[in-house]
Amino acid sequence: MTATTTTPRKPKAAKRLRTFWRRWWHQLTAMRTALILLLALALAAIPGSTFPQRSISTVDVAGYFDEHPDLAPWLDRLWAFDVYTSPWFSAIYLLLMISLVGCIVPRLGVHWKALRAEVPDAPARMSILPYHRVLDGPANQGRARAVLKQKRWRTAVREHDDGTVVIAAEKGYLRESGNLVFHTSVIFILVGVAAGSLMSWYGNRILSEDKSYCNNLQQYDEYGLGAWVDETELPRFCLTLDAFDAEFTDGGPTAYDADIAYDIDGDTGDYDLQVNHPLNIDGTNVFLIGHGYTAVVTYTDRYGQTQTLHQEFLAMDAALNSEGAFKFPDANVDPATGAVDENAEVGFDAILVPTFDDSTAMLLGTEPELNNPVLALTAYTGDLGLGDGDPESVYAVNEEQIASGALEQVNDEVEVIGVGDSFTLPDGSSLAFDGVEQYAVLQVRHDPGGPVVLAGAVLLLLGLLPGLAVRRRRYWIRWNPDGTVETAGLNRNDFDGLDEECDELTAAIAPDSAPPGTHTDKSGSDQ
């Protein structure tokens, strides 16, 4: 009985796996795939600009949930409010990175070998090449090499056994170098954007004159943290706005100037903060991005007790007509008994007009400067709804409380008062307009990906220019044993000027030769 042997299947399975892997790796690293992934990334970013993002404004996200209570939870399951950190967006991003790296690295090796390799020899029949010429006069080999070297051609001289001498020249390697730099720049930009998304943070703060704040999230009006940012590791510093000056021309701002005092772990100093001239604190930049007005009012309740508010107002237009609100939840507390009447809370919706023109019927002004500031007030009494625990705007009285009847409007017509005037309510309480201060809008931002993106943008421009302007071409001169001299050029890219360049080279190499009488194009016909 003859024993039979079976061929193990494991090597075949491993071979199939390697074949499968190579095929898909080839598909992934193809430039066509990179372009498809780039398009997919652009399409995947559309929801990020359609729906509010938590990394930008949690308030807007909460507002979307209030407006669409049925749709928002389903969108949230699909990461519609965290698009740029979602698994599907990250997967496309990562695949694009792998595709670009896998495409560029082999090309770098090929290009490096091409730079070190000698220029290829001319074919046996040069007449089959485009731009072929047969010179009518002699051509000196030394002169030919000198001319080509002067014009920055890479050259190689080959002497054959039959006495044939060929000078091979090539030019335009910078084109492929530019293409590689261009594609590398895309990787830099992708890495920079990813680093910025994961490790950057920012906070916006409205800071009035003579006011201070320290760098923690609770003191920001709006903030955003990257996925890898720990709020306990934010740099420690405090800022004070000592003074602010705004210059206006033709109804618009021309310059903002903020005098800032800073305290960085006991290291104090002053800084003149201007637009596009940020204060740098250990890699964190403080930008001046806006300006507005703070109204100062004093409310006197019916018991004679006073409260003074410094309330920032938000600009509604370029003339800095601004909206805001004054809220006094602790008003009208009986000083004798300490009794609190929850329905005696007072609030004011207000519009601050920097330059009021009382000669017209228009309330809103047209100038942003403080020439004649007034407050247009609408008073409400009742329950402000501040104890409900729900977030609400500090720049407006709660509209739901008004609609439900919990707040009642006091004055039927808007009351307009200037600085030094007061508005008296029917219960004897009053609101006095004490003055207007200026505030600066500061943005504190740390973005470690910014320099990487900038480097990528610079590389992109540096790679794009030679990639578009440089053309790769080859040129040969051959001295045949019978004494004839032939030249030919070969275009490696689309280059309409190679015909004229070959004529110039031929004329420079053989100045005593008559104008070339034979010019063979790609089809082999004489011109």
Short mmCIF file of C-alpha atoms in Angstrom, two decimals:
data_model
loop_
_atom_site.label_atom_id
_atom_site.label_comp_id
_atom_site.label_asym_id
_atom_site.label_seq_id
_atom_site.Cartn_x
_atom_site.Cartn_y
_atom_site.Cartn_z
CA MET A 1 0.00 0.00 0.00
CA THR A 2 1.39 3.36 -1.02
CA ALA A 3 1.08 6.21 1.44
CA THR A 4 -0.45 9.38 0.06
CA THR A 5 0.52 12.82 1.12
CA THR A 6 -1.70 15.87 1.12
CA THR A 7 -0.54 19.35 0.35
CA PRO A 8 -1.09 21.67 3.29
CA ARG A 9 -3.57 24.41 2.51
CA LYS A 10 -2.10 26.97 4.85
CA PRO A 11 0.47 28.29 2.35
CA LYS A 12 -2.28 28.69 -0.27
CA ALA A 13 -4.48 30.53 2.22
CA ALA A 14 -1.58 32.78 3.17
CA LYS A 15 -0.86 33.43 -0.49
CA ARG A 16 -4.50 34.34 -1.13
CA LEU A 17 -4.42 36.66 1.86
CA ARG A 18 -1.26 38.36 0.62
CA THR A 19 -2.76 38.70 -2.86
CA PHE A 20 -5.97 40.12 -1.41
CA TRP A 21 -4.01 42.56 0.76
CA ARG A 22 -1.79 43.73 -2.09
CA ARG A 23 -4.76 44.26 -4.38
CA TRP A 24 -6.67 46.38 -1.87
CA TRP A 25 -3.55 48.24 -0.78
CA HIS A 26 -2.91 49.10 -4.41
CA GLN A 27 -6.49 50.36 -4.73
CA LEU A 28 -6.28 52.37 -1.49
CA THR A 29 -3.01 54.06 -2.39
CA ALA A 30 -4.04 54.95 -5.93
CA MET A 31 -4.39 58.65 -6.63
CA ARG A 32 -7.91 58.04 -7.90
CA THR A 33 -8.87 56.68 -4.48
CA ALA A 34 -7.31 59.69 -2.74
CA LEU A 35 -9.41 62.02 -4.88
CA ILE A 36 -12.56 60.03 -4.10
CA LEU A 37 -11.79 60.14 -0.36
CA LEU A 38 -11.12 63.87 -0.57
CA LEU A 39 -14.53 64.36 -2.18
CA ALA A 40 -16.11 62.11 0.45
CA LEU A 41 -14.48 64.17 3.21
CA ALA A 42 -15.91 67.36 1.73
CA LEU A 43 -19.38 65.80 1.57
CA ALA A 44 -19.05 64.47 5.13
CA ALA A 45 -18.25 67.99 6.36
CA ILE A 46 -21.57 69.36 5.06
CA PRO A 47 -23.56 68.32 8.17
CA GLY A 48 -20.97 70.16 10.26
CA SER A 49 -22.00 73.44 8.64
CA THR A 50 -25.71 72.52 8.53
CA PHE A 51 -26.27 71.57 12.17
CA PRO A 52 -24.91 73.38 15.27
CA GLN A 53 -21.81 71.75 16.74
CA ARG A 54 -21.13 71.19 20.42
CA SER A 55 -17.49 72.12 19.95
CA ILE A 56 -18.58 75.58 18.79
CA SER A 57 -21.71 76.40 20.80
CA THR A 58 -23.53 74.13 23.23
CA VAL A 59 -26.21 76.82 23.55
CA ASP A 60 -27.08 76.53 19.85
CA VAL A 61 -27.26 72.74 20.17
CA ALA A 62 -29.62 73.04 23.14
CA GLY A 63 -31.73 75.48 21.13
CA TYR A 64 -31.94 73.00 18.27
CA PHE A 65 -33.16 70.32 20.69
CA ASP A 66 -35.85 72.70 21.94
CA GLU A 67 -36.99 73.54 18.40
CA HIS A 68 -36.88 69.94 17.10
CA PRO A 69 -37.54 67.66 20.09
CA ASP A 70 -38.37 64.64 17.92
CA LEU A 71 -35.68 64.96 15.23
CA ALA A 72 -32.73 66.11 17.37
CA PRO A 73 -32.27 62.85 19.37
CA TRP A 74 -32.08 60.83 16.14
CA LEU A 75 -29.57 63.25 14.64
CA ASP A 76 -27.56 63.05 17.85
CA ARG A 77 -27.33 59.27 17.49
CA LEU A 78 -25.75 59.88 14.07
CA TRP A 79 -23.23 62.34 15.54
CA ALA A 80 -24.78 65.25 13.63
CA PHE A 81 -23.83 67.66 16.45
CA ASP A 82 -20.29 66.25 16.75
CA VAL A 83 -19.50 65.72 13.09
CA TYR A 84 -15.75 66.33 13.21
CA THR A 85 -15.20 63.84 16.03
CA SER A 86 -17.66 61.25 14.73
CA PRO A 87 -16.43 57.72 13.88
CA TRP A 88 -17.51 57.98 10.23
CA PHE A 89 -15.80 61.33 9.66
CA SER A 90 -12.66 60.12 11.46
CA ALA A 91 -12.63 56.95 9.34
CA ILE A 92 -12.70 58.91 6.08
CA TYR A 93 -10.04 61.26 7.43
CA LEU A 94 -7.76 58.39 8.45
CA LEU A 95 -8.22 56.53 5.16
CA LEU A 96 -7.35 59.70 3.24
CA MET A 97 -4.16 60.09 5.31
CA ILE A 98 -3.16 56.46 4.69
CA SER A 99 -3.96 56.76 0.99
CA LEU A 100 -1.82 59.88 0.56
CA VAL A 101 1.12 58.47 2.52
CA GLY A 102 0.94 55.18 0.64
CA CYS A 103 0.85 57.08 -2.65
CA ILE A 104 3.67 59.51 -1.89
CA VAL A 105 6.27 57.25 -0.24
CA PRO A 106 6.79 54.92 -3.27
CA ARG A 107 6.90 57.94 -5.57
CA LEU A 108 9.62 59.48 -3.39
CA GLY A 109 11.76 56.36 -3.88
CA VAL A 110 11.18 56.32 -7.62
CA HIS A 111 11.97 60.01 -7.91
CA TRP A 112 15.14 59.67 -5.82
CA LYS A 113 16.36 56.86 -8.10
CA ALA A 114 15.55 58.93 -11.18
CA LEU A 115 17.60 61.85 -9.82
CA ARG A 116 20.60 59.59 -9.27
CA ALA A 117 20.28 57.64 -12.53
CA GLU A 118 22.04 58.64 -15.73
CA VAL A 119 20.11 60.08 -18.63
CA PRO A 120 18.99 57.25 -20.98
CA ASP A 121 20.89 56.71 -24.22
CA ALA A 122 19.38 57.71 -27.55
CA PRO A 123 17.52 55.00 -29.50
CA ALA A 124 19.25 53.34 -32.44
CA ARG A 125 16.96 55.14 -34.88
CA MET A 126 16.73 58.73 -33.76
CA SER A 127 14.51 59.55 -36.73
CA ILE A 128 11.56 57.94 -34.94
CA LEU A 129 11.77 60.59 -32.23
CA PRO A 130 9.82 63.84 -32.46
CA TYR A 131 11.73 67.03 -33.23
CA HIS A 132 14.45 65.12 -35.10
CA ARG A 133 17.09 67.16 -37.00
CA VAL A 134 20.08 66.35 -39.16
CA LEU A 135 22.66 69.13 -38.98
CA ASP A 136 24.11 70.54 -42.19
CA GLY A 137 27.37 71.55 -40.54
CA PRO A 138 29.86 70.39 -37.90
CA ALA A 139 29.14 70.42 -34.16
CA ASN A 140 31.81 70.50 -31.47
CA GLN A 141 31.28 68.09 -28.59
CA GLY A 142 32.91 70.33 -26.01
CA ARG A 143 30.78 73.28 -27.09
CA ALA A 144 27.66 71.10 -26.94
CA ARG A 145 28.34 70.04 -23.37
CA ALA A 146 29.14 73.63 -22.32
CA VAL A 147 25.90 74.96 -23.85
CA LEU A 148 23.79 72.29 -22.18
CA LYS A 149 25.48 72.81 -18.83
CA GLN A 150 24.95 76.57 -19.07
CA LYS A 151 21.25 75.97 -19.67
CA ARG A 152 21.10 73.60 -16.67
CA TRP A 153 20.57 70.34 -18.50
CA ARG A 154 21.72 67.10 -16.88
CA THR A 155 24.03 65.42 -19.36
CA ALA A 156 25.71 62.07 -19.91
CA VAL A 157 28.25 61.23 -22.64
CA ARG A 158 28.35 57.75 -24.13
CA GLU A 159 30.97 56.45 -26.59
CA HIS A 160 30.01 53.31 -28.50
CA ASP A 161 32.35 50.69 -29.98
CA ASP A 162 31.46 51.66 -33.56
CA GLY A 163 32.70 55.21 -32.97
CA THR A 164 29.29 56.73 -32.30
CA VAL A 165 29.25 59.44 -29.59
CA VAL A 166 26.00 60.47 -27.89
CA ILE A 167 25.36 63.33 -25.48
CA ALA A 168 22.10 62.68 -23.65
CA ALA A 169 20.50 65.54 -21.73
CA GLU A 170 17.41 65.83 -19.56
CA LYS A 171 15.67 68.68 -17.79
CA GLY A 172 12.54 69.27 -15.70
CA TYR A 173 12.95 67.02 -12.65
CA LEU A 174 11.65 69.92 -10.58
CA ARG A 175 8.17 69.17 -11.89
CA GLU A 176 7.94 65.81 -10.12
CA SER A 177 9.61 67.35 -7.05
CA GLY A 178 6.90 70.00 -7.03
CA ASN A 179 4.17 67.38 -7.36
CA LEU A 180 5.56 65.44 -4.40
CA VAL A 181 5.87 68.60 -2.30
CA PHE A 182 2.29 69.53 -3.24
CA HIS A 183 0.90 66.17 -2.14
CA THR A 184 3.04 66.24 1.01
CA SER A 185 1.58 69.64 1.84
CA VAL A 186 -1.90 68.09 1.85
CA ILE A 187 -0.71 65.66 4.52
CA PHE A 188 0.67 68.58 6.56
CA ILE A 189 -2.68 70.37 6.31
CA LEU A 190 -4.63 67.27 7.30
CA VAL A 191 -2.33 66.62 10.28
CA GLY A 192 -2.55 70.28 11.33
CA VAL A 193 -6.32 70.36 11.12
CA ALA A 194 -6.57 67.09 13.08
CA ALA A 195 -4.18 68.38 15.75
CA GLY A 196 -6.16 71.61 15.99
CA SER A 197 -9.44 69.74 16.34
CA LEU A 198 -8.13 67.43 19.06
CA MET A 199 -5.78 69.67 21.04
CA SER A 200 -7.00 73.25 20.56
CA TRP A 201 -9.31 75.25 22.79
CA TYR A 202 -10.78 78.73 22.82
CA GLY A 203 -12.88 81.01 25.02
CA ASN A 204 -14.70 84.26 24.30
CA ARG A 205 -15.16 86.87 26.97
CA ILE A 206 -16.83 90.28 27.07
CA LEU A 207 -14.71 92.40 29.40
CA SER A 208 -15.78 95.87 30.50
CA GLU A 209 -13.40 98.61 31.53
CA ASP A 210 -11.87 98.18 35.00
CA LYS A 211 -13.08 94.58 35.13
CA SER A 212 -10.98 91.41 35.44
CA TYR A 213 -11.31 87.72 34.79
CA CYS A 214 -9.13 84.63 35.11
CA ASN A 215 -8.63 81.81 32.64
CA ASN A 216 -11.15 79.17 33.61
CA LEU A 217 -14.17 77.92 31.74
CA GLN A 218 -16.71 79.26 34.25
CA GLN A 219 -15.69 82.83 33.44
CA TYR A 220 -16.06 82.58 29.66
CA ASP A 221 -19.21 83.61 27.83
CA GLU A 222 -18.53 80.93 25.23
CA TYR A 223 -15.85 78.28 24.93
CA GLY A 224 -14.86 75.15 23.05
CA LEU A 225 -12.46 72.34 23.97
CA GLY A 226 -10.74 69.80 21.77
CA ALA A 227 -11.31 66.11 22.46
CA TRP A 228 -7.87 65.74 24.10
CA VAL A 229 -7.97 68.95 26.16
CA ASP A 230 -8.28 68.70 29.95
CA GLU A 231 -9.80 71.87 31.37
CA THR A 232 -7.76 71.49 34.56
CA GLU A 233 -4.55 71.92 32.55
CA LEU A 234 -5.39 75.31 31.02
CA PRO A 235 -2.68 77.94 31.60
CA ARG A 236 -3.19 80.12 34.65
CA PHE A 237 -3.44 83.85 34.05
CA CYS A 238 -5.75 86.78 34.77
CA LEU A 239 -6.51 89.82 32.59
CA THR A 240 -7.80 93.29 33.45
CA LEU A 241 -9.11 95.84 30.94
CA ASP A 242 -7.72 99.15 32.18
CA ALA A 243 -8.94 101.27 29.27
CA PHE A 244 -10.44 100.93 25.82
CA ASP A 245 -10.45 103.32 22.91
CA ALA A 246 -12.30 102.97 19.61
CA GLU A 247 -11.84 105.23 16.60
CA PHE A 248 -14.57 105.68 13.99
CA THR A 249 -14.57 107.16 10.51
CA ASP A 250 -17.60 107.54 8.23
CA GLY A 251 -19.79 105.57 10.59
CA GLY A 252 -17.45 102.58 10.91
CA PRO A 253 -14.63 101.51 13.26
CA THR A 254 -11.07 102.09 12.07
CA ALA A 255 -9.08 101.09 15.16
CA TYR A 256 -9.52 99.36 18.50
CA ASP A 257 -6.98 99.85 21.28
CA ALA A 258 -7.22 98.03 24.62
CA ASP A 259 -4.85 98.56 27.53
CA ILE A 260 -4.55 95.17 29.20
CA ALA A 261 -2.93 94.29 32.51
CA TYR A 262 -1.98 90.62 32.91
CA ASP A 263 -0.96 88.41 35.81
CA ILE A 264 0.71 85.11 34.89
CA ASP A 265 1.41 83.22 38.11
CA GLY A 266 2.58 86.40 39.77
CA ASP A 267 4.40 87.77 36.73
CA THR A 268 2.55 91.01 36.01
CA GLY A 269 2.75 93.43 33.11
CA ASP A 270 0.86 95.65 30.68
CA TYR A 271 0.13 95.16 27.01
CA ASP A 272 -1.33 97.36 24.28
CA LEU A 273 -3.79 94.92 22.68
CA GLN A 274 -4.84 95.75 19.13
CA VAL A 275 -6.56 93.95 16.28
CA ASN A 276 -4.15 91.42 14.67
CA HIS A 277 -1.60 92.09 17.45
CA PRO A 278 -2.46 89.43 20.05
CA LEU A 279 -0.95 88.93 23.46
CA ASN A 280 0.94 85.63 23.56
CA ILE A 281 1.01 83.74 26.86
CA ASP A 282 3.05 80.53 26.59
CA GLY A 283 1.59 79.59 23.22
CA THR A 284 -1.90 80.86 24.02
CA ASN A 285 -3.00 83.99 22.14
CA VAL A 286 -5.37 86.66 23.40
CA PHE A 287 -7.10 88.40 20.47
CA LEU A 288 -9.15 91.59 20.38
CA ILE A 289 -12.09 90.71 18.14
CA GLY A 290 -14.85 93.16 18.97
CA HIS A 291 -16.22 96.10 20.88
CA GLY A 292 -19.46 97.22 22.47
CA TYR A 293 -21.09 99.25 25.20
CA THR A 294 -22.01 98.58 28.83
CA ALA A 295 -24.94 100.48 30.32
CA VAL A 296 -24.68 101.47 33.98
CA VAL A 297 -28.03 101.80 35.77
CA THR A 298 -29.27 102.07 39.35
CA TYR A 299 -32.62 100.60 40.36
CA THR A 300 -34.37 101.96 43.46
CA ASP A 301 -37.23 99.76 44.65
CA ARG A 302 -40.36 100.95 46.45
CA TYR A 303 -38.65 100.51 49.80
CA GLY A 304 -35.79 102.81 48.80
CA GLN A 305 -33.19 100.07 48.43
CA THR A 306 -30.82 100.48 45.47
CA GLN A 307 -28.99 98.09 43.16
CA THR A 308 -26.44 99.15 40.52
CA LEU A 309 -25.86 97.05 37.41
CA HIS A 310 -23.13 97.20 34.77
CA GLN A 311 -24.86 95.36 31.92
CA GLU A 312 -23.20 94.59 28.60
CA PHE A 313 -25.30 95.11 25.47
CA LEU A 314 -25.01 93.21 22.18
CA ALA A 315 -24.75 95.23 18.98
CA MET A 316 -27.60 94.80 16.49
CA ASP A 317 -26.05 96.71 13.57
CA ALA A 318 -22.97 98.58 12.40
CA ALA A 319 -24.11 101.73 14.23
CA LEU A 320 -23.83 99.73 17.50
CA ASN A 321 -27.50 100.11 18.36
CA SER A 322 -27.51 97.40 21.00
CA GLU A 323 -29.95 95.23 22.89
CA GLY A 324 -29.83 94.06 26.48
CA ALA A 325 -31.82 93.60 29.66
CA PHE A 326 -31.78 94.57 33.33
CA LYS A 327 -33.08 91.99 35.79
CA PHE A 328 -33.70 92.54 39.50
CA PRO A 329 -34.94 89.28 41.07
CA ASP A 330 -34.23 90.56 44.61
CA ALA A 331 -36.18 93.78 44.24
CA ASN A 332 -38.91 94.95 46.62
CA VAL A 333 -37.83 92.89 49.63
CA ASP A 334 -39.42 94.31 52.76
CA PRO A 335 -36.45 95.46 54.90
CA ALA A 336 -38.51 95.22 58.08
CA THR A 337 -39.76 91.67 57.72
CA GLY A 338 -37.45 90.28 55.00
CA ALA A 339 -40.51 89.02 53.17
CA VAL A 340 -39.94 88.24 49.50
CA ASP A 341 -42.72 88.75 46.99
CA GLU A 342 -41.85 86.48 44.05
CA ASN A 343 -44.38 88.31 41.90
CA ALA A 344 -42.73 91.68 42.53
CA GLU A 345 -39.55 90.95 40.58
CA VAL A 346 -38.66 93.59 38.01
CA GLY A 347 -37.07 93.32 34.58
CA PHE A 348 -36.40 95.71 31.73
CA ASP A 349 -35.91 94.99 28.04
CA ALA A 350 -33.72 97.76 26.70
CA ILE A 351 -32.15 99.15 23.55
CA LEU A 352 -29.04 101.30 23.87
CA VAL A 353 -28.69 103.95 21.15
CA PRO A 354 -25.17 105.49 21.14
CA THR A 355 -26.15 108.62 19.16
CA PHE A 356 -29.83 109.48 19.46
CA ASP A 357 -31.22 112.13 17.13
CA ASP A 358 -34.24 113.65 18.87
CA SER A 359 -35.04 115.77 15.81
CA THR A 360 -36.37 112.72 13.96
CA ALA A 361 -38.99 110.11 14.71
CA MET A 362 -36.43 107.34 14.36
CA LEU A 363 -35.37 105.60 17.56
CA LEU A 364 -32.24 103.89 16.24
CA GLY A 365 -29.22 106.01 15.49
CA THR A 366 -26.84 105.95 12.55
CA GLU A 367 -23.55 106.74 14.34
CA PRO A 368 -21.65 104.24 16.54
CA GLU A 369 -19.93 106.91 18.66
CA LEU A 370 -21.23 107.97 22.08
CA ASN A 371 -22.52 111.44 21.25
CA ASN A 372 -26.02 111.30 22.77
CA PRO A 373 -26.66 107.87 24.33
CA VAL A 374 -30.17 106.91 25.40
CA LEU A 375 -31.96 103.83 26.72
CA ALA A 376 -35.31 102.73 25.30
CA LEU A 377 -36.99 100.74 28.11
CA THR A 378 -39.89 98.34 28.44
CA ALA A 379 -40.58 97.33 32.07
CA TYR A 380 -42.05 94.07 33.38
CA THR A 381 -43.07 92.98 36.85
CA GLY A 382 -43.88 89.53 38.14
CA ASP A 383 -41.91 86.29 38.12
CA LEU A 384 -38.72 86.51 36.02
CA GLY A 385 -38.42 82.71 36.06
CA LEU A 386 -34.78 82.74 37.12
CA GLY A 387 -35.32 80.06 39.75
CA ASP A 388 -36.44 77.40 37.28
CA GLY A 389 -32.90 76.25 36.57
CA ASP A 390 -33.31 76.49 32.81
CA PRO A 391 -30.61 78.42 30.89
CA GLU A 392 -31.72 81.72 29.42
CA SER A 393 -30.23 84.78 27.79
CA VAL A 394 -28.93 87.58 29.97
CA TYR A 395 -29.63 89.99 27.11
CA ALA A 396 -33.43 89.64 27.11
CA VAL A 397 -36.32 89.12 29.51
CA ASN A 398 -37.74 85.61 29.33
CA GLU A 399 -40.33 85.61 26.54
CA GLU A 400 -42.02 82.45 27.83
CA GLN A 401 -42.73 84.15 31.14
CA ILE A 402 -44.25 87.08 29.26
CA ALA A 403 -46.36 84.81 27.06
CA SER A 404 -47.61 82.80 30.04
CA GLY A 405 -48.65 85.94 31.94
CA ALA A 406 -46.11 85.44 34.72
CA LEU A 407 -44.62 88.79 33.70
CA GLU A 408 -46.81 91.81 33.00
CA GLN A 409 -45.74 94.75 30.89
CA VAL A 410 -45.82 97.98 32.86
CA ASN A 411 -45.54 100.72 30.23
CA ASP A 412 -47.57 100.64 27.03
CA GLU A 413 -45.09 102.83 25.16
CA VAL A 414 -41.32 102.57 25.15
CA GLU A 415 -39.72 104.95 27.66
CA VAL A 416 -36.64 106.77 26.34
CA ILE A 417 -34.22 108.22 28.90
CA GLY A 418 -30.80 109.81 28.58
CA VAL A 419 -27.79 109.79 30.88
CA GLY A 420 -28.80 111.32 34.22
CA ASP A 421 -32.52 110.67 33.67
CA SER A 422 -34.68 108.07 35.38
CA PHE A 423 -37.80 106.04 34.60
CA THR A 424 -40.33 105.86 37.44
CA LEU A 425 -42.70 102.90 37.64
CA PRO A 426 -46.28 103.07 38.98
CA ASP A 427 -45.29 101.44 42.31
CA GLY A 428 -42.79 104.24 42.98
CA SER A 429 -39.65 102.31 42.04
CA SER A 430 -37.33 103.81 39.45
CA LEU A 431 -34.45 103.04 37.11
CA ALA A 432 -31.75 105.69 36.69
CA PHE A 433 -29.41 105.78 33.68
CA ASP A 434 -25.98 106.54 35.18
CA GLY A 435 -23.77 106.29 32.09
CA VAL A 436 -22.13 104.14 29.45
CA GLU A 437 -18.85 102.24 29.58
CA GLN A 438 -17.03 100.45 26.79
CA TYR A 439 -16.14 96.81 26.66
CA ALA A 440 -13.79 94.69 24.59
CA VAL A 441 -14.56 91.25 23.18
CA LEU A 442 -11.56 89.03 23.82
CA GLN A 443 -10.89 85.63 22.36
CA VAL A 444 -8.33 83.39 24.05
CA ARG A 445 -7.18 80.64 21.70
CA HIS A 446 -4.61 77.87 21.76
CA ASP A 447 -4.19 76.03 18.45
CA PRO A 448 -1.11 73.80 18.16
CA GLY A 449 -2.18 72.79 14.65
CA GLY A 450 -1.97 76.33 13.29
CA PRO A 451 1.79 76.34 12.52
CA VAL A 452 1.48 72.92 10.87
CA VAL A 453 -1.36 74.13 8.64
CA LEU A 454 0.67 77.25 7.79
CA ALA A 455 3.67 75.10 6.85
CA GLY A 456 1.39 72.96 4.69
CA ALA A 457 -0.01 76.04 2.94
CA VAL A 458 3.51 77.32 2.20
CA LEU A 459 4.57 73.90 0.88
CA LEU A 460 1.43 73.77 -1.24
CA LEU A 461 2.34 77.02 -2.99
CA LEU A 462 5.99 76.00 -3.35
CA GLY A 463 4.99 72.68 -4.89
CA LEU A 464 2.22 74.06 -7.08
CA LEU A 465 4.38 76.55 -8.97
CA PRO A 466 6.98 74.12 -10.42
CA GLY A 467 4.26 71.50 -10.86
CA LEU A 468 2.43 73.86 -13.21
CA ALA A 469 5.31 75.76 -14.83
CA VAL A 470 8.09 73.17 -15.29
CA ARG A 471 8.04 70.59 -18.11
CA ARG A 472 10.21 67.49 -18.24
CA ARG A 473 11.97 66.84 -21.58
CA ARG A 474 15.00 65.08 -23.09
CA TYR A 475 17.47 66.06 -25.80
CA TRP A 476 20.09 64.02 -27.63
CA ILE A 477 23.01 64.82 -29.92
CA ARG A 478 24.66 61.95 -31.82
CA TRP A 479 27.85 62.02 -33.88
CA ASN A 480 27.62 59.10 -36.33
CA PRO A 481 30.67 57.29 -37.78
CA ASP A 482 29.84 58.63 -41.26
CA GLY A 483 30.30 62.22 -39.95
CA THR A 484 26.64 63.21 -39.77
CA VAL A 485 25.25 64.81 -36.63
CA GLU A 486 21.69 64.21 -35.46
CA THR A 487 19.64 65.89 -32.73
CA ALA A 488 16.26 64.98 -31.32
CA GLY A 489 14.00 66.03 -28.48
CA LEU A 490 11.38 64.12 -26.50
CA ASN A 491 8.59 65.70 -24.53
CA ARG A 492 7.80 63.87 -21.27
CA ASN A 493 4.80 66.16 -20.65
CA ASP A 494 2.58 68.38 -22.73
CA PHE A 495 4.95 71.18 -23.76
CA ASP A 496 4.18 73.27 -26.81
CA GLY A 497 7.53 75.07 -26.76
CA LEU A 498 9.86 72.10 -27.18
CA ASP A 499 10.12 72.60 -30.96
CA GLU A 500 11.50 76.13 -30.51
CA GLU A 501 13.74 75.04 -27.63
CA CYS A 502 15.30 72.31 -29.76
CA ASP A 503 15.96 74.83 -32.56
CA GLU A 504 17.64 77.19 -30.07
CA LEU A 505 19.84 74.42 -28.68
CA THR A 506 20.83 73.26 -32.17
CA ALA A 507 21.70 76.81 -33.22
CA ALA A 508 23.78 77.34 -30.07
CA ILE A 509 25.63 74.03 -30.41
CA ALA A 510 26.32 74.31 -34.17
CA PRO A 511 26.35 78.04 -34.97
CA ASP A 512 28.10 77.46 -38.32
CA SER A 513 25.46 75.02 -39.45
CA ALA A 514 22.70 76.12 -41.78
CA PRO A 515 19.17 76.21 -40.36
CA PRO A 516 17.94 72.67 -39.85
CA GLY A 517 16.47 71.25 -42.96
CA THR A 518 14.88 68.16 -41.45
CA HIS A 519 12.31 68.22 -38.67
CA THR A 520 10.41 65.04 -37.99
CA ASP A 521 7.26 65.25 -35.89
CA LYS A 522 5.69 62.40 -33.88
CA SER A 523 4.03 60.93 -36.94
CA GLY A 524 7.34 60.77 -38.80
CA SER A 525 6.47 63.37 -41.47
CA ASP A 526 8.92 66.12 -42.38
CA GLN A 527 8.14 69.73 -41.62
#
